[in-house]
Amino acid sequence: MTSKTYEYDVAMSCSGCSGAVERVLKKWQTTHPELKYDVSLETQKVQVTTDLTYDEVFEKINKVKPISAGREVGGA
Protein backbone atom coordinates (compact mmCIF):
# COMPACT_ATOMS: atom_id res chain seq x y z
CA MET A 1 0.00 0.00 0.00
CA THR A 2 1.21 3.51 -0.82
CA SER A 3 1.69 6.07 1.93
CA LYS A 4 -0.38 9.22 1.75
CA THR A 5 -0.11 12.50 3.63
CA TYR A 6 -3.15 14.05 5.26
CA GLU A 7 -3.52 17.41 6.96
CA TYR A 8 -6.18 18.14 9.57
CA ASP A 9 -7.23 21.47 11.10
CA VAL A 10 -7.54 20.65 14.80
CA ALA A 11 -8.81 22.92 17.59
CA MET A 12 -5.86 23.05 20.03
CA SER A 13 -5.71 25.92 22.50
CA CYS A 14 -2.74 24.86 24.64
CA SER A 15 0.23 22.51 24.83
CA GLY A 16 -1.94 20.04 26.73
CA CYS A 17 -4.26 19.83 23.73
CA SER A 18 -1.47 19.29 21.22
CA GLY A 19 0.16 16.85 23.65
CA ALA A 20 -3.03 14.77 23.78
CA VAL A 21 -3.02 14.46 19.98
CA GLU A 22 0.70 13.60 19.99
CA ARG A 23 0.20 10.90 22.64
CA VAL A 24 -2.57 9.23 20.65
CA LEU A 25 -0.49 9.23 17.45
CA LYS A 26 2.67 8.06 19.23
CA LYS A 27 0.77 5.16 20.77
CA TRP A 28 -0.69 4.32 17.35
CA GLN A 29 2.87 4.13 15.94
CA THR A 30 3.46 0.99 18.02
CA THR A 31 1.05 -0.91 15.76
CA HIS A 32 1.65 1.19 12.62
CA PRO A 33 5.42 1.87 12.52
CA GLU A 34 5.20 3.52 9.09
CA LEU A 35 3.09 6.34 10.57
CA LYS A 36 4.83 9.74 10.70
CA TYR A 37 3.22 12.85 12.13
CA ASP A 38 3.72 16.52 12.93
CA VAL A 39 1.50 18.36 15.40
CA SER A 40 1.67 22.18 15.33
CA LEU A 41 -0.04 24.11 18.11
CA GLU A 42 0.96 27.37 16.38
CA THR A 43 -0.81 26.58 13.08
CA GLN A 44 -3.50 24.34 14.64
CA LYS A 45 -2.64 21.63 12.10
CA VAL A 46 -1.79 17.95 12.31
CA GLN A 47 -0.02 16.34 9.37
CA VAL A 48 0.10 12.54 9.13
CA THR A 49 1.86 10.33 6.58
CA THR A 50 0.68 6.72 6.67
CA ASP A 51 -0.69 3.71 4.80
CA LEU A 52 -3.95 4.11 6.74
CA THR A 53 -7.00 5.76 5.18
CA TYR A 54 -8.01 9.39 5.64
CA ASP A 55 -11.08 8.30 7.62
CA GLU A 56 -9.12 6.02 9.98
CA VAL A 57 -6.77 8.87 10.91
CA PHE A 58 -9.64 11.38 11.12
CA GLU A 59 -11.55 9.17 13.58
CA LYS A 60 -8.49 8.60 15.77
CA ILE A 61 -7.63 12.31 16.09
CA ASN A 62 -11.26 13.47 16.31
CA LYS A 63 -11.80 11.27 19.40
CA VAL A 64 -9.22 13.42 21.22
CA LYS A 65 -9.73 16.89 19.72
CA PRO A 66 -12.33 18.20 17.24
CA ILE A 67 -11.28 18.46 13.60
CA SER A 68 -12.79 21.37 11.65
CA ALA A 69 -11.40 20.36 8.24
CA GLY A 70 -9.02 17.93 6.61
CA ARG A 71 -7.51 17.10 3.27
CA GLU A 72 -5.09 14.81 1.46
CA VAL A 73 -1.97 16.81 0.68
CA GLY A 74 0.17 14.24 -1.08
CA GLY A 75 1.18 10.68 -1.74
CA ALA A 76 4.60 9.18 -1.24
Coordinates of C-alpha atoms in Angstrom, one line a residue:
M1 CA 0.0 0.0 0.0
T2 CA 1.2 3.5 -0.8
S3 CA 1.7 6.1 1.9
K4 CA -0.4 9.2 1.8
T5 CA -0.1 12.5 3.6
Y6 CA -3.2 14.1 5.3
E7 CA -3.5 17.4 7.0
Y8 CA -6.2 18.1 9.6
D9 CA -7.2 21.5 11.1
V10 CA -7.5 20.7 14.8
A11 CA -8.8 22.9 17.6
M12 CA -5.9 23.0 20.0
S13 CA -5.7 25.9 22.5
C14 CA -2.7 24.9 24.6
S15 CA 0.2 22.5 24.8
G16 CA -1.9 20.0 26.7
C17 CA -4.3 19.8 23.7
S18 CA -1.5 19.3 21.2
G19 CA 0.2 16.9 23.7
A20 CA -3.0 14.8 23.8
V21 CA -3.0 14.5 20.0
E22 CA 0.7 13.6 20.0
R23 CA 0.2 10.9 22.6
V24 CA -2.6 9.2 20.6
L25 CA -0.5 9.2 17.4
K26 CA 2.7 8.1 19.2
K27 CA 0.8 5.2 20.8
W28 CA -0.7 4.3 17.4
Q29 CA 2.9 4.1 15.9
T30 CA 3.5 1.0 18.0
T31 CA 1.0 -0.9 15.8
H32 CA 1.6 1.2 12.6
P33 CA 5.4 1.9 12.5
E34 CA 5.2 3.5 9.1
L35 CA 3.1 6.3 10.6
K36 CA 4.8 9.7 10.7
Y37 CA 3.2 12.9 12.1
D38 CA 3.7 16.5 12.9
V39 CA 1.5 18.4 15.4
S40 CA 1.7 22.2 15.3
L41 CA 0.0 24.1 18.1
E42 CA 1.0 27.4 16.4
T43 CA -0.8 26.6 13.1
Q44 CA -3.5 24.3 14.6
K45 CA -2.6 21.6 12.1
V46 CA -1.8 17.9 12.3
Q47 CA 0.0 16.3 9.4
V48 CA 0.1 12.5 9.1
T49 CA 1.9 10.3 6.6
T50 CA 0.7 6.7 6.7
D51 CA -0.7 3.7 4.8
L52 CA -4.0 4.1 6.7
T53 CA -7.0 5.8 5.2
Y54 CA -8.0 9.4 5.6
D55 CA -11.1 8.3 7.6
E56 CA -9.1 6.0 10.0
V57 CA -6.8 8.9 10.9
F58 CA -9.6 11.4 11.1
E59 CA -11.6 9.2 13.6
K60 CA -8.5 8.6 15.8
I61 CA -7.6 12.3 16.1
N62 CA -11.3 13.5 16.3
K63 CA -11.8 11.3 19.4
V64 CA -9.2 13.4 21.2
K65 CA -9.7 16.9 19.7
P66 CA -12.3 18.2 17.2
I67 CA -11.3 18.5 13.6
S68 CA -12.8 21.4 11.6
A69 CA -11.4 20.4 8.2
G70 CA -9.0 17.9 6.6
R71 CA -7.5 17.1 3.3
E72 CA -5.1 14.8 1.5
V73 CA -2.0 16.8 0.7
G74 CA 0.2 14.2 -1.1
G75 CA 1.2 10.7 -1.7
A76 CA 4.6 9.2 -1.2

